Short mmCIF file of C-alpha atoms in Angstrom, two decimals:
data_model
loop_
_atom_site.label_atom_id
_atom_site.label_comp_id
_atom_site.label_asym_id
_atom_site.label_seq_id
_atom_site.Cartn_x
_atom_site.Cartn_y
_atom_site.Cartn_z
CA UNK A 135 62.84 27.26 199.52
CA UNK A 136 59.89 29.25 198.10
CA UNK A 137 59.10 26.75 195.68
CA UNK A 138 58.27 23.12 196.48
CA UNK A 139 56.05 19.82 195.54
CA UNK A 140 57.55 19.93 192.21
CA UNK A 141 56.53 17.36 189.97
CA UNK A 142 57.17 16.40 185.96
CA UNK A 143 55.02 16.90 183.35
CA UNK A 144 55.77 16.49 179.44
CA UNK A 145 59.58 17.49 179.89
CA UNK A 146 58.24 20.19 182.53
CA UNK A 147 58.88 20.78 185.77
CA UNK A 148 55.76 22.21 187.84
CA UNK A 149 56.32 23.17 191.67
CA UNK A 150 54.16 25.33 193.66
CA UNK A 151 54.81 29.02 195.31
CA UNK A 152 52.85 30.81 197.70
CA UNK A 153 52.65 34.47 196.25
CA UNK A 154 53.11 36.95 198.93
CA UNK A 155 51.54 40.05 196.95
CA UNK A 156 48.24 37.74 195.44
CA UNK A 157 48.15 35.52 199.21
CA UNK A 158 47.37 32.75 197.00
CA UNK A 159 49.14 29.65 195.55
CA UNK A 160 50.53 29.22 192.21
CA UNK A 161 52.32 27.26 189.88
CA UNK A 162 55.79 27.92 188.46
CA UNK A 163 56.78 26.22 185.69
CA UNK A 164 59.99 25.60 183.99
CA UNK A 165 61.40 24.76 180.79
CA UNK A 166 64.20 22.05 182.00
CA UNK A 167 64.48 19.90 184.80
CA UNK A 168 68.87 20.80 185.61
CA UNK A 169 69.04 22.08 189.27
CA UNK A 170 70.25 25.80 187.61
CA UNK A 171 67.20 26.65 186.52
CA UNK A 172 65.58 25.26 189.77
CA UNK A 173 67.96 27.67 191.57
CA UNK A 174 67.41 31.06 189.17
CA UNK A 175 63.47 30.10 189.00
CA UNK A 176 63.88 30.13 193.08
CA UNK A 177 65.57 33.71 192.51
CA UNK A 178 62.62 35.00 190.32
CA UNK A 179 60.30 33.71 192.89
CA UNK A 180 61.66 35.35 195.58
CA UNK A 181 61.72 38.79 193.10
CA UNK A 182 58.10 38.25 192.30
CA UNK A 183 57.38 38.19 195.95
CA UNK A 184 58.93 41.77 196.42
CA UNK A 185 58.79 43.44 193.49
CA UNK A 186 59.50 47.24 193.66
CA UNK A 187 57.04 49.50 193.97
CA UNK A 188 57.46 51.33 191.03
CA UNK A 189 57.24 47.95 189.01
CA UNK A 190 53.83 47.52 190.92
CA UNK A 191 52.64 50.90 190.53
CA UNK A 192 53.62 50.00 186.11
CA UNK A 193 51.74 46.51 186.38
CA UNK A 194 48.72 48.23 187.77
CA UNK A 195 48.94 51.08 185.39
CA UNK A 196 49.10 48.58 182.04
CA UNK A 197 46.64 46.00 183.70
CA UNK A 198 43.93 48.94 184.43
CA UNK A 199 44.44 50.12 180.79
CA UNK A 200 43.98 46.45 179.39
CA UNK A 201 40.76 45.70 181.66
CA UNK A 202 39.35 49.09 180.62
CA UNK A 203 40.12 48.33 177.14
CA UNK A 204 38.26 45.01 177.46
CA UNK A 205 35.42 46.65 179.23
CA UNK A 206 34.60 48.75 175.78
CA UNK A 207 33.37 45.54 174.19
CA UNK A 208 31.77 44.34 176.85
CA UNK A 209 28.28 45.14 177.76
CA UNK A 210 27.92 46.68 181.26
CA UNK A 211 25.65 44.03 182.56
CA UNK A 212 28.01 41.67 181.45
CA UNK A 213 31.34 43.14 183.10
CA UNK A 214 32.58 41.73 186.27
CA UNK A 215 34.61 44.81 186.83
CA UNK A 216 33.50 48.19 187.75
CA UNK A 217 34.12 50.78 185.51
CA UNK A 218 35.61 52.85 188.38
CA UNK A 219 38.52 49.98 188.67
CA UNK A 220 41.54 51.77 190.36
CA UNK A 221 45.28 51.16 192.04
CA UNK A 222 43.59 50.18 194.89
CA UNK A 223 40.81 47.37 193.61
CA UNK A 224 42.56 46.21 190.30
CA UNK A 225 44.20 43.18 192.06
CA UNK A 226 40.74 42.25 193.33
CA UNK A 227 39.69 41.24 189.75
CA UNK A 228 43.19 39.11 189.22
CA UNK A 229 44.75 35.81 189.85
CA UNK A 230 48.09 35.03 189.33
CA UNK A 231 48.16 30.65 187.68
CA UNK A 232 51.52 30.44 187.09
CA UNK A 233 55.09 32.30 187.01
CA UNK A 234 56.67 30.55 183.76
CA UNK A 235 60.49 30.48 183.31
CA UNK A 236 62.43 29.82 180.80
CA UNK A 237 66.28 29.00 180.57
CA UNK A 238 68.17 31.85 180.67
CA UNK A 239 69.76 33.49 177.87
CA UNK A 240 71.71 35.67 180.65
CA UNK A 241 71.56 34.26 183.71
CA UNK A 242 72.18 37.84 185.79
CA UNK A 243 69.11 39.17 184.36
CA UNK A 244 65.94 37.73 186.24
CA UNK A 245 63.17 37.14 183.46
CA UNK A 246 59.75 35.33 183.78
CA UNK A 247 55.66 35.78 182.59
CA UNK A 248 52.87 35.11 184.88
CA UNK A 249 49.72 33.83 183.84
CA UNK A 250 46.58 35.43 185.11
CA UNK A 251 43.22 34.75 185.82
CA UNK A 252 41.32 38.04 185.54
CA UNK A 253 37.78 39.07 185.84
CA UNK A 254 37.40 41.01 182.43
CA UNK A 255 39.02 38.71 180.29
CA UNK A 256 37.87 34.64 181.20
CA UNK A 257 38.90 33.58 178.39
CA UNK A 258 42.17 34.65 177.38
CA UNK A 259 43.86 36.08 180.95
CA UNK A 260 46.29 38.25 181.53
CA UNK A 261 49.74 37.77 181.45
CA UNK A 262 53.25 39.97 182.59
CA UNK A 263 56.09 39.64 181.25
CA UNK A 264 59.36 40.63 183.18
CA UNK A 265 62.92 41.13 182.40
CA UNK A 266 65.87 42.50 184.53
CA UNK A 267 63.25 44.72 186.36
CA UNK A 268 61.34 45.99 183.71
CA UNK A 269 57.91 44.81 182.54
CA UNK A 270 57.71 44.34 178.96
CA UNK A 271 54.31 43.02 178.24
CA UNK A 272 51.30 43.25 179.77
CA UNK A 273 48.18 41.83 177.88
CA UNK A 274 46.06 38.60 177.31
CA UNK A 275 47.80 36.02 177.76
CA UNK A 276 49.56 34.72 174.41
CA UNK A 277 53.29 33.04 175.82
CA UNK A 278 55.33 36.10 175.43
CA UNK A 279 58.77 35.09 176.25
CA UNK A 280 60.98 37.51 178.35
CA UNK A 281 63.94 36.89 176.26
CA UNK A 282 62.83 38.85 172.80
CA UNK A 283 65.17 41.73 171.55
CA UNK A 284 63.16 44.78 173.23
CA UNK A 285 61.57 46.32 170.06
CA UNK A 286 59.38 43.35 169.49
CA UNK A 287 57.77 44.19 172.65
CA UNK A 288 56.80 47.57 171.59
CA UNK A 289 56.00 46.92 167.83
CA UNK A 290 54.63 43.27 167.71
CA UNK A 291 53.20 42.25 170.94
CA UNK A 292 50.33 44.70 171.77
CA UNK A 293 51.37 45.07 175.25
CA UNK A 294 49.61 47.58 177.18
CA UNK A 295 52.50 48.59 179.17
CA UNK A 296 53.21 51.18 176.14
CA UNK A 297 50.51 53.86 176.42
CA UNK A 298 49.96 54.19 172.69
CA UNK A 299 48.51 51.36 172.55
CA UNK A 300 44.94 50.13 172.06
CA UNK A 301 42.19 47.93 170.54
CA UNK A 302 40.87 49.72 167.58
CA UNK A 303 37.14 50.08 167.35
#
């Protein structure tokens, strides 16, 4: 099992994973206690362990774009990040809290967020959202379900995994 110590919490359930692309532990929390979801959130786990290099190569891609988005309003002796950040160092800056999953609304699609830590952005995070393969959202964090029809991702939820997009000044 990748997840274990679960424990309840307001209706939750809250185990703990070991993330194999962070090396760090994190939460994962679910939305129902039934042993199905405990089985597909296992299944997500084990996909957010390995995800495919092109997904990775997408998350760094939006998650660079969001931290040097951040970095505009921030004043250089303030910023924790370099302005140089790259492929290579983003994840250095990053810290995944928790992989959130929700009940399926089709259970052969594998569909969760994760709730970052991240150096540019104490206050709000980060967060990814992934369905099916695909990442959806990247952006402070805000609870962005991975179960919305897929325009609302591109018109309404200021994700950074669309390139158009940015803070206006």
């Amino acid at each position: 099992m990748i997840i274990n110590n679960f424990r309840e919490d307001r209706g939750l359930l809250i185990g703990q994973m070991r993330s194999t692309l962070f090396r760090c532990e994190m939460d994962v929390i679910l939305y129902g206690q039934e042993e199905p979801l405990r089985q597909y959130a296992e299944q997500c786990a084990a996909f957010f362990n390995f995800l495919p290099p092109f997904l990775v190569y997408e998350l760094k891609e939006a998650s660079i774009r969001y931290c040097e988005d951040i970095q505009k309003f921030t004043p250089t002796d303030e910023c924790l990040v370099p302005r140089d950040v790259s492929h290579k160092t983003i994840f250095r800056y990053v810290r995944p809290n928790s992989m959130i999953v929700e009940r399926p609304k089709d259970s052969e699609k594998l569909a969760f967020q994760v709730e970052f830590s991240c150096d540019w952005e104490p206050e709000h995070g980060m967060e990814w959202t992934i369905n099916d393969g695909k990442a959806l959202y990247v952006g402070d964090f805000m609870g962005i379900s991975p179960w919305y029809a897929p325009r609302v991702y591109e018109t309404e939820c200021r994700s950074y995994i669309y390139d158009d997009f940015t803070i206006d000044t």
